[in-house]
Short mmCIF file of C-alpha atoms in Angstrom, two decimals:
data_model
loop_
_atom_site.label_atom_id
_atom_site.label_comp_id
_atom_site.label_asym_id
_atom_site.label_seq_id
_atom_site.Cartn_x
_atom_site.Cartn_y
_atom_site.Cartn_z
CA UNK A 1 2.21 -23.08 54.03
CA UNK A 2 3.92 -25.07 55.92
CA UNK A 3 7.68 -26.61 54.65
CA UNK A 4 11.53 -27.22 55.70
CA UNK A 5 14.30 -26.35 54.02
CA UNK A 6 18.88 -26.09 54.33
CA UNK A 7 19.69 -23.11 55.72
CA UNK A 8 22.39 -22.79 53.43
CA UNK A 9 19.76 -23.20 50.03
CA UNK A 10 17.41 -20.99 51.63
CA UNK A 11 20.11 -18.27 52.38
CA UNK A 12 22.04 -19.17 48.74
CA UNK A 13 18.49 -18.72 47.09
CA UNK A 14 17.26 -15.23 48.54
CA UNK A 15 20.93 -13.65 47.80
CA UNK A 16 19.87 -14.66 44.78
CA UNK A 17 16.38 -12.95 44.02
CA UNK A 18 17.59 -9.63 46.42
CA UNK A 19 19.17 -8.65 43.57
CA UNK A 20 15.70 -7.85 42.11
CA UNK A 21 13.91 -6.10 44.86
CA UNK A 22 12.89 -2.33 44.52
CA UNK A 23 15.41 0.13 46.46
CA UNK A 24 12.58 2.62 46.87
CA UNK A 25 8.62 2.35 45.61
CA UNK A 26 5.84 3.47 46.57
CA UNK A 27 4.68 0.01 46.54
CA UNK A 28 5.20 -1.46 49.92
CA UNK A 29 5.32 -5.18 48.85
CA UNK A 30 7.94 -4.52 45.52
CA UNK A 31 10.43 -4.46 49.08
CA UNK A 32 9.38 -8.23 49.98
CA UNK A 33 10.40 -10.94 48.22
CA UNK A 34 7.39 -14.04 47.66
CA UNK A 35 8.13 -17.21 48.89
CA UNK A 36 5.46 -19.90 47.46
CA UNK A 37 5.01 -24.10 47.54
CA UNK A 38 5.62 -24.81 43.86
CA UNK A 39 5.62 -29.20 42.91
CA UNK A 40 7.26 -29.52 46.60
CA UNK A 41 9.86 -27.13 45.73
CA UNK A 42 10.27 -23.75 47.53
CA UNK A 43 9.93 -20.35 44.88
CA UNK A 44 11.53 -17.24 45.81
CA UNK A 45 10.63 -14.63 43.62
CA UNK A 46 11.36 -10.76 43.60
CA UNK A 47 10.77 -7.76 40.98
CA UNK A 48 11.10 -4.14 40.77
CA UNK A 49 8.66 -3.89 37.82
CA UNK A 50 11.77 -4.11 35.42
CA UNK A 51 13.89 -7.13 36.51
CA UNK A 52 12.36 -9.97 38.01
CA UNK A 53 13.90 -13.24 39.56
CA UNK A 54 12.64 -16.30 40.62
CA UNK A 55 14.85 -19.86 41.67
CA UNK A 56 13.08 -22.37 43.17
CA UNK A 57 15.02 -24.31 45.99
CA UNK A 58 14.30 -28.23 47.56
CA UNK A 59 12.65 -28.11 50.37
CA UNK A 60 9.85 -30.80 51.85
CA UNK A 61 6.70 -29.09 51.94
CA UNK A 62 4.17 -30.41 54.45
CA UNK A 63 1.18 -27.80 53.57
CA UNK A 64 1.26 -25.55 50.18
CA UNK A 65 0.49 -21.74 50.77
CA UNK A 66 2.93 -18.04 50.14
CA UNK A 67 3.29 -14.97 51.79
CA UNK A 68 5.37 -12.28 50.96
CA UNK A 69 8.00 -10.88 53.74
CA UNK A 70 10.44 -8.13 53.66
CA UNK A 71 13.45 -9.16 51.83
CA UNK A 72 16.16 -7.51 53.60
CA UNK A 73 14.95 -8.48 57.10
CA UNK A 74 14.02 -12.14 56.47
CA UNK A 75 18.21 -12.60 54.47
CA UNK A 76 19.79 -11.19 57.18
CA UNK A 77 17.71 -13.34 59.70
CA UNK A 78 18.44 -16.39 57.46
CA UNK A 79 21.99 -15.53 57.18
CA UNK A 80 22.34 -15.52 60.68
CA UNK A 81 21.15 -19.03 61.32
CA UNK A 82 22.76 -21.87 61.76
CA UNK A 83 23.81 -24.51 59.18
CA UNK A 84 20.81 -26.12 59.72
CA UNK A 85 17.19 -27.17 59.38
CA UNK A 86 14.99 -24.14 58.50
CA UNK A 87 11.11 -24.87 59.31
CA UNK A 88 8.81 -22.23 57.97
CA UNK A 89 4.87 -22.33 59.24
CA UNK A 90 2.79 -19.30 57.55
CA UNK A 91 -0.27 -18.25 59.88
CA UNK A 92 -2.32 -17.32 56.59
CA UNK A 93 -5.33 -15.73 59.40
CA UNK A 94 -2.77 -13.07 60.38
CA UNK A 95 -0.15 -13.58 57.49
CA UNK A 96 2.59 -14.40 59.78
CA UNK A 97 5.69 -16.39 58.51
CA UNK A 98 7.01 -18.49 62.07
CA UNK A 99 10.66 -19.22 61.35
CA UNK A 100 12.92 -22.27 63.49
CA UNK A 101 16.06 -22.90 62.89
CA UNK A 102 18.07 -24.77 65.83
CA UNK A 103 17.51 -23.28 69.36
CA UNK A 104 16.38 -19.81 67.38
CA UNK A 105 12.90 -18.98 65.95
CA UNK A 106 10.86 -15.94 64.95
CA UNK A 107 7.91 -14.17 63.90
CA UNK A 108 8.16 -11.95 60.27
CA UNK A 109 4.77 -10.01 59.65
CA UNK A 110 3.86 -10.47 55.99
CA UNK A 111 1.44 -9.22 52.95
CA UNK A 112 -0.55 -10.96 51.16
CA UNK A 113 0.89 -12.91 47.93
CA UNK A 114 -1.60 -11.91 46.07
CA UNK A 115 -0.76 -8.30 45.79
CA UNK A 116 2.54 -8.96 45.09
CA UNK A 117 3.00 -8.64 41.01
CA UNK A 118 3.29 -11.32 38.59
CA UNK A 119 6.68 -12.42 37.59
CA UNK A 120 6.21 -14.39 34.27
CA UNK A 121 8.58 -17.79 34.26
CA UNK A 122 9.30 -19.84 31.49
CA UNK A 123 5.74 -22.49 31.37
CA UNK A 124 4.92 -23.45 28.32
CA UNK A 125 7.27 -20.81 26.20
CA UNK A 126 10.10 -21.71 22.90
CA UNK A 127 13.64 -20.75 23.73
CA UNK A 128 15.02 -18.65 20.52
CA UNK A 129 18.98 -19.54 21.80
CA UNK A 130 20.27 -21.91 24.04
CA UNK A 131 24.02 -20.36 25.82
CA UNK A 132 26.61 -22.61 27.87
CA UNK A 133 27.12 -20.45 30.85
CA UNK A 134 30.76 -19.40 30.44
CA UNK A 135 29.97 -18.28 26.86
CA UNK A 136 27.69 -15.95 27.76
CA UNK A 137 29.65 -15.13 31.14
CA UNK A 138 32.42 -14.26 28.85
CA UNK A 139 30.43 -12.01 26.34
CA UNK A 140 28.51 -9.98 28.98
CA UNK A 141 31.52 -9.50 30.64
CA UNK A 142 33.37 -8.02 27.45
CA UNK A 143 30.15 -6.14 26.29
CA UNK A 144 28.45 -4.65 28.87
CA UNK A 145 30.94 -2.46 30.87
CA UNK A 146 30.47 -0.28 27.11
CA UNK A 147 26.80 0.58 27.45
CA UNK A 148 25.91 4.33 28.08
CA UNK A 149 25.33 4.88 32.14
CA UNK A 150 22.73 7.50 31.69
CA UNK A 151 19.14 7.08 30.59
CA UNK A 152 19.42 10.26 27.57
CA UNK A 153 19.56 7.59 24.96
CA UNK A 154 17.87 4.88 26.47
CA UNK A 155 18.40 2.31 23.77
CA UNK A 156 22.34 2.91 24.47
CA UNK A 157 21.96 2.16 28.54
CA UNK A 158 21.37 -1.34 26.88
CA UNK A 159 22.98 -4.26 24.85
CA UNK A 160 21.83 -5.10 21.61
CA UNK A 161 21.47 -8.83 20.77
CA UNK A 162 21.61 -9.97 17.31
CA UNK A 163 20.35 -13.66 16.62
CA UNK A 164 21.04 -14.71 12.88
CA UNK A 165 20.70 -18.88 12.72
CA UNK A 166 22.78 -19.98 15.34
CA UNK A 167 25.42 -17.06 15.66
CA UNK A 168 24.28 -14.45 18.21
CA UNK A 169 26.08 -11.10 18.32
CA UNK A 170 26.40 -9.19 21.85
CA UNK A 171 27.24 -5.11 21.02
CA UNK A 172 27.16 -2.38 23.15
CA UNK A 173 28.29 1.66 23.00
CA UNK A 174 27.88 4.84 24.68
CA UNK A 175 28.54 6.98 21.58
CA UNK A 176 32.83 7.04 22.68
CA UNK A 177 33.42 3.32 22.45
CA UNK A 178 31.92 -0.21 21.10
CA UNK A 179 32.46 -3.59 22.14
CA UNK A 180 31.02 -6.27 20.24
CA UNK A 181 31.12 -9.77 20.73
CA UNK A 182 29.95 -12.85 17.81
CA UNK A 183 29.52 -16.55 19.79
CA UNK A 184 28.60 -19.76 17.64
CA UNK A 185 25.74 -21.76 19.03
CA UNK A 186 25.66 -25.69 18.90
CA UNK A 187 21.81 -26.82 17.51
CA UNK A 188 19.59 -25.40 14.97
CA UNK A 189 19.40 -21.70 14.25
CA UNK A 190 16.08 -19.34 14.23
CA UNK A 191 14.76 -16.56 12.94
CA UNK A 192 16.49 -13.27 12.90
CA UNK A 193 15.78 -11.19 15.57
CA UNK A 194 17.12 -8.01 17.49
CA UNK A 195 16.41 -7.23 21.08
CA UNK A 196 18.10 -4.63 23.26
CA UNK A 197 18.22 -5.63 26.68
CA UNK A 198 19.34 -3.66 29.56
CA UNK A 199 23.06 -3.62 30.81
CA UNK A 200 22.06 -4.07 33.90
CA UNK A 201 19.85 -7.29 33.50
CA UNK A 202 22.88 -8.85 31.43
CA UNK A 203 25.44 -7.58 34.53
CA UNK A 204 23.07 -9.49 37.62
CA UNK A 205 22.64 -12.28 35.29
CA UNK A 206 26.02 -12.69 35.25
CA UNK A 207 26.18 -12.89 38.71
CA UNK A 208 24.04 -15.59 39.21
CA UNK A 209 24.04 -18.16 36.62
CA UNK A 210 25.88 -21.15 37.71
CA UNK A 211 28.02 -23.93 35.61
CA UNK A 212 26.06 -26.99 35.37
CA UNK A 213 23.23 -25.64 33.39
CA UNK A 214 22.65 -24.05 29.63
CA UNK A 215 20.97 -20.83 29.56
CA UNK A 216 17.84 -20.61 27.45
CA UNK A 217 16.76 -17.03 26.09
CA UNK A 218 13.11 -17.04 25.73
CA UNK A 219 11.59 -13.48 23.93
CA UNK A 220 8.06 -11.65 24.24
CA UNK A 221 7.09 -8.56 22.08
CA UNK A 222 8.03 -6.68 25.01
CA UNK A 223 10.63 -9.07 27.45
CA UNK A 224 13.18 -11.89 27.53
CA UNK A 225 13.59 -14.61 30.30
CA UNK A 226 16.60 -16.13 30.51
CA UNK A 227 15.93 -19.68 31.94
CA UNK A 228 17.36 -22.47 33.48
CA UNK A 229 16.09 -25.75 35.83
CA UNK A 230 16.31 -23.70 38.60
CA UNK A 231 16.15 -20.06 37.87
CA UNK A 232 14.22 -17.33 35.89
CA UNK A 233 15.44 -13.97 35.05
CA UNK A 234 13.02 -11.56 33.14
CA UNK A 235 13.18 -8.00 31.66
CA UNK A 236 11.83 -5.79 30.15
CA UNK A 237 13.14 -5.05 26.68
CA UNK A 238 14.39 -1.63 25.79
CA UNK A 239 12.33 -0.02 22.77
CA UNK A 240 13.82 1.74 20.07
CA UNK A 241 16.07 1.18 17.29
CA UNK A 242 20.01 0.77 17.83
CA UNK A 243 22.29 2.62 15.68
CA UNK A 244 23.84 0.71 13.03
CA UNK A 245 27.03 -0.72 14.42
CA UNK A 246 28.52 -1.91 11.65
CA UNK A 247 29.37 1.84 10.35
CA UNK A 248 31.10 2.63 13.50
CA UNK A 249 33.57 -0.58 13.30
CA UNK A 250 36.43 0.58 10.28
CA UNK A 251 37.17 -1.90 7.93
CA UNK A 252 40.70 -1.19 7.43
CA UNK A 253 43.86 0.53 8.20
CA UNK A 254 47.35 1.76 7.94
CA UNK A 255 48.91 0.97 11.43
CA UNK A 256 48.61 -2.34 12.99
CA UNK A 257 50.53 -3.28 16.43
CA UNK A 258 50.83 -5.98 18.65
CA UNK A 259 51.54 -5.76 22.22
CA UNK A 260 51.81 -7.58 25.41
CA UNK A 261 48.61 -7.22 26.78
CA UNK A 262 49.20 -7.44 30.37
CA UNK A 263 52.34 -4.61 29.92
CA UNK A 264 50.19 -2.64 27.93
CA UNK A 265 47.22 -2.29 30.84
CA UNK A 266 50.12 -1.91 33.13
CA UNK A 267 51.95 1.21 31.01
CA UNK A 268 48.05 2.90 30.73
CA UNK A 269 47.19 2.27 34.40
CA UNK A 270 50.48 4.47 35.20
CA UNK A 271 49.58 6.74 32.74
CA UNK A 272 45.86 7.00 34.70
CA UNK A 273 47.21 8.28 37.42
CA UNK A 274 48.35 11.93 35.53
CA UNK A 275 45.90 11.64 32.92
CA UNK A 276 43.25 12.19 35.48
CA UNK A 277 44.18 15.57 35.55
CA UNK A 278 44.03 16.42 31.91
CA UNK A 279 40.73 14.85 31.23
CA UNK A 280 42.12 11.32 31.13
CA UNK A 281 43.56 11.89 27.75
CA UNK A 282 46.81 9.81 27.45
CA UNK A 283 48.49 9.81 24.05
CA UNK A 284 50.27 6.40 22.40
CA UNK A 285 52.85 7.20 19.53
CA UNK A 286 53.63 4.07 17.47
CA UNK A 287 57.28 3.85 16.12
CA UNK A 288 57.40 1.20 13.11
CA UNK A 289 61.08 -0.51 13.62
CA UNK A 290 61.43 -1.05 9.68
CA UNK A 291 64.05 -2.99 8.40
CA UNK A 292 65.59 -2.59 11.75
CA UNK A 293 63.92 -5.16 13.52
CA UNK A 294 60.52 -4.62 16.16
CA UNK A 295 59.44 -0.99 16.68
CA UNK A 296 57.19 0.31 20.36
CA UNK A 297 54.42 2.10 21.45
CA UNK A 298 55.38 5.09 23.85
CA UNK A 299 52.23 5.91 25.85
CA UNK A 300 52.40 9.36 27.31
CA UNK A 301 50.28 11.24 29.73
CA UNK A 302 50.85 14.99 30.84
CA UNK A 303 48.89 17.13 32.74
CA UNK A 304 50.27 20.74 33.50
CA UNK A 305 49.93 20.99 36.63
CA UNK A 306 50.54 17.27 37.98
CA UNK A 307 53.75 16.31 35.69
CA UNK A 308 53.85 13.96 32.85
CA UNK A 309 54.04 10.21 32.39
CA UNK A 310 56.00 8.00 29.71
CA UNK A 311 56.05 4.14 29.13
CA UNK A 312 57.90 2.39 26.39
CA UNK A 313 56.41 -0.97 25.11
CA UNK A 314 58.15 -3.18 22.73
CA UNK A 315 55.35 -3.80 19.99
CA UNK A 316 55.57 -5.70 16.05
CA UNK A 317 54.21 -2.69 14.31
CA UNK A 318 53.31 -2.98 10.57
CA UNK A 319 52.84 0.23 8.54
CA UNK A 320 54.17 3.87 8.74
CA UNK A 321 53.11 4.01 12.66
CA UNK A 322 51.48 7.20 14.00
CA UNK A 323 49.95 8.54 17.13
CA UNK A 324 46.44 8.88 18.35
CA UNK A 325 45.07 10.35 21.76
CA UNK A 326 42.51 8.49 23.92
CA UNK A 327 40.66 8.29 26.96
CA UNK A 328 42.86 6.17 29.28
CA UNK A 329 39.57 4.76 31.06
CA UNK A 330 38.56 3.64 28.16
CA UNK A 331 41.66 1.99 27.54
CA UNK A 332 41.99 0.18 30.42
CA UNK A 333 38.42 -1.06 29.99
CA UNK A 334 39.49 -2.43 26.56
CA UNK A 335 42.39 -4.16 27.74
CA UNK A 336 40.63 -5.24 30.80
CA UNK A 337 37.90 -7.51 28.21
CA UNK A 338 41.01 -8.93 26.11
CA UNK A 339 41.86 -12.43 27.67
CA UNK A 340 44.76 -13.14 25.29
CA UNK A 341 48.01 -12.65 26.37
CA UNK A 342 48.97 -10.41 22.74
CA UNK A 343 46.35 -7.52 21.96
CA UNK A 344 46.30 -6.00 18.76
CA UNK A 345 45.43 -2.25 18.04
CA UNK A 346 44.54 -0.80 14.28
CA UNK A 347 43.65 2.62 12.84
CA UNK A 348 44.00 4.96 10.12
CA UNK A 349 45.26 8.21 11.63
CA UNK A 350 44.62 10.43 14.56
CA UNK A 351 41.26 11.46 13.97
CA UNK A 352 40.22 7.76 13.08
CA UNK A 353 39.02 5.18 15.68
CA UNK A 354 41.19 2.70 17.35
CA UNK A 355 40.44 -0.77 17.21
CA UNK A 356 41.64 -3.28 19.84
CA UNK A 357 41.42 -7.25 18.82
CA UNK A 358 42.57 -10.21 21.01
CA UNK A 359 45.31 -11.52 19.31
CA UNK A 360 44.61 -15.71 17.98
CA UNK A 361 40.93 -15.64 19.40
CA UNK A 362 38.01 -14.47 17.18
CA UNK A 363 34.78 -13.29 17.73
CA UNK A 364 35.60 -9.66 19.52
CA UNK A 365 36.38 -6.32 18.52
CA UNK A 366 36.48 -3.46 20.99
CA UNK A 367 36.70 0.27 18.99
CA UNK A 368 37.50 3.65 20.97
CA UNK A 369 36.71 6.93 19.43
CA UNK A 370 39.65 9.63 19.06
CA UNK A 371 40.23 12.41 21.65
CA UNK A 372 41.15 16.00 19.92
CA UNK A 373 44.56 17.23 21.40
CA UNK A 374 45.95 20.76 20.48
#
C-alpha cells in the first residue's frame, strides 16, 4: 500500500471511525482501526463487534494494500501533523505503516488486515427509507435521550423504528417516560417493518452524518446500515419485541396548558436545584383563570432539609386545572426536545401521565409517568 492523502481528511476521517473502536477486548486488533486502497479512495474502518464504521476519504493511491494500526496512537499522531501532505508506505514483509508528513515521519507497527473482522457496507443492498440529514438529526435528538441506560430490558436500551409506506416513527422509553417522533418521507413507501436499534448507534450517528447527503437505512434479519457516498454505519439490531406504545400515550384529557417554553425549562431548572434532594420530585399546580382572563402553572420543589422552591408561569389553561408531581430531570429533558417557542402539557389527574406537545409543529409527543407524593 502505498498512497497520499490531506492531513486534514485523514485526521477528519479517523475521528470519525474512533467512535467505533473497542474500549477493552480481548481481541488485540478490535483496538486498531483498518485502513485499505478501495477504487483509489482511502477506507477507514473500525468495529467493536456491535457498531461498525467505515468512510472512505480521497487520497491518490500509488500501490493498493491495508494494514491495521492502533487507532488511538496513529489519530493523535495524525492530529499532530501539519496541514499538509500525508504519504503513507505499508512494509507488508514486516507490516509496518511509514508515515511523512512535512519535515516529520514515523514508523506504526501493524497487524495483519486480514484478522481484523468484517464490517459489512452497503454493495449491492435495497435501502427500505431514504432520511435528509436534519430530519433524522432532529428525531434522534428528541428520541433517544428516553431509552433505558441499563441493559435489564434490553429491547428498552434501544429505539424502536416503525416504517409504514413512507412515514417512519422514532419511539423510545425506559418504563418512566416516552418520546416518540412521526417524520414524512418524500418517494415511495415499503413494507412495514419494525426494528429496534440501539440508542447508542442512533446517538454516534448523529454525530457524524453531515448536510450534503440523504441517509439511506438499509436492514438485515439481524442489522441496519445507515449509508451515505461516503460513510457506513452498521449495527446490530436489538431482538425482542417492544411494548406496545400506543397504550402508554393517553388519548385524552381534562387539563390542557400552554406555556412559554423557554420560562418553563428555566422555572424547572431552579426547581432542580432543591428537588435533588427529595428525589427530584418537583410538583406543578395548574390554576385555570376562568372567566377572569389567563390562569399559571406554579412549579414547586421542597426538600426538608434544603428549603423549598416556587416559580409562577403565566400559562392559557383550559379545563378545571389540577396538579401532578414529576421527576424534574425528566422534565427538563422534555422541554429540552421541544423546539417551539409555546409547549403544551395535557393530563387527566395526578395519577395520570403528562403529556408534553410542541405547540404549531406536529409529529412529537413526549409523555412522563406520575411520581406518588404523600
Amino acid at each position: 500500500m502505498k498512497l497520499s492523502c490531506l492531513q486534514e481528511n485523514l485526521r477528519r476521517g479517523l475521528a470519525t471511525v474512533s467512535r467505533a473502536v473497542a474500549g477493552k477486548s480481548s481481541l488485540p486488533v478490535l483496538a486498531n482501526v483498518l485502513l485499505a486502497t478501495d477504487s483509489g479512495r482511502l477506507k477507514l474502518a473500525a468495529t467493536n463487534l456491535e457498531l461498525g464504521i467505515t468512510c472512505w476519504i480521497g487520497a491518490k493511491v500509488d500501490g493498493d494494500g491495508a494494514v491495521t494500526v492502533p487507532a488511538r496512537l496513529f489519530t493523535d499522531m495524525v492530529g499532530g501533523l501539519p496541514n499538509d501532505r500525508v504519504d503513507l508506505d505499508l512494509d507488508s514483509r514486516t507490516q509496518t505503516l511509514h508515515v511523512a508528513c512535512g519535515r516529520f515521519d514515523a514508523n506504526i507497527k501493524g497487524i495483519e488486515a486480514d484478522e481484523f473482522p468484517n464490517v459489512p457496507t452497503s454493495a449491492g443492498t435495497r435501502a427500505v427509507a431514504t432520511f435528509p440529514p436534519q430530519a433524522l438529526r432532529d428525531a434522534i435528538a428528541q428520541v433517544a435521550f428516553a431509552a433505558a441506560t441499563d441493559e435489564t430490558r434490553p429491547v428498552l436500551a434501544g429505539v424502536l423504528v416503525r416504517l409504514r409506506g413512507n412515514r417512519v416513527q422514532f419511539a423510545a422509553a425506559d418504563g418512566f417516560r416516552l418520546a416518540q417522533r412521526s417524520i414524512d418521507l418524500a418517494g415511495a413507501g415499503t413494507a412495514d417493518q419494525d426494528i429496534i436499534v440501539p440508542a447508542r448507534t442512533l446517538s454516534e450517528l448523529s454525530r457524524i452524518i453531515d448536510d450534503e447527503h440523504d441517509i439511506e437505512i438499509i436492514v438485515t434479519q439481524s442489522q441496519v446500515l445507515f449509508h451515505t457516498p461516503s460513510l457506513d454505519v452498521v449495527s446490530r439490531l436489538i431482538d425482542g419485541r417492544y411494548p406496545d406504545i400506543d397504550r402508554v400515550i393517553p388519548t385524552s384529557h381534562t387539563t390542557r396548558a400552554v406555556l412559554d417554553t423557554q420560562e418553563f425549562a428555566k422555572a424547572a431548572r431552579l426547581a432542580s436545584f432543591v428537588a435533588a434532594s427529595s428525589s427530584n420530585i418537583v410538583r406543578l399546580t395548574l390554576e385555570s383563570g376562568g372567566d377572569l382572563g389567563p390562569g399559571r402553572v406554579i412549579v414547586n420543589a421542597n426538600a426538608a432539609e434544603v428549603g423549598d422552591n416556587r416559580g409562577a408561569l403565566d400559562a392559557n389553561i383550559g379545563g378545571p386545572g389540577g396538579q401532578i408531581a414529576l421527576n424534574v430531570k425528566y422534565l427538563a429533558d422534555a422541554l429540552a426536545a421541544m423546539k417551539t417557542p409555546q409547549v403544551a402539557l395535557e393530563f387527566e389527574n395526578a395519577q395520570s401521565p403528562a403529556v408534553f406537545r410542541p405547540v404549531g409543529a406536529e409529529g412529537y409527543v413526549h409523555v412522563i409517568m406520575p411520581m406518588t407524593v404523600r
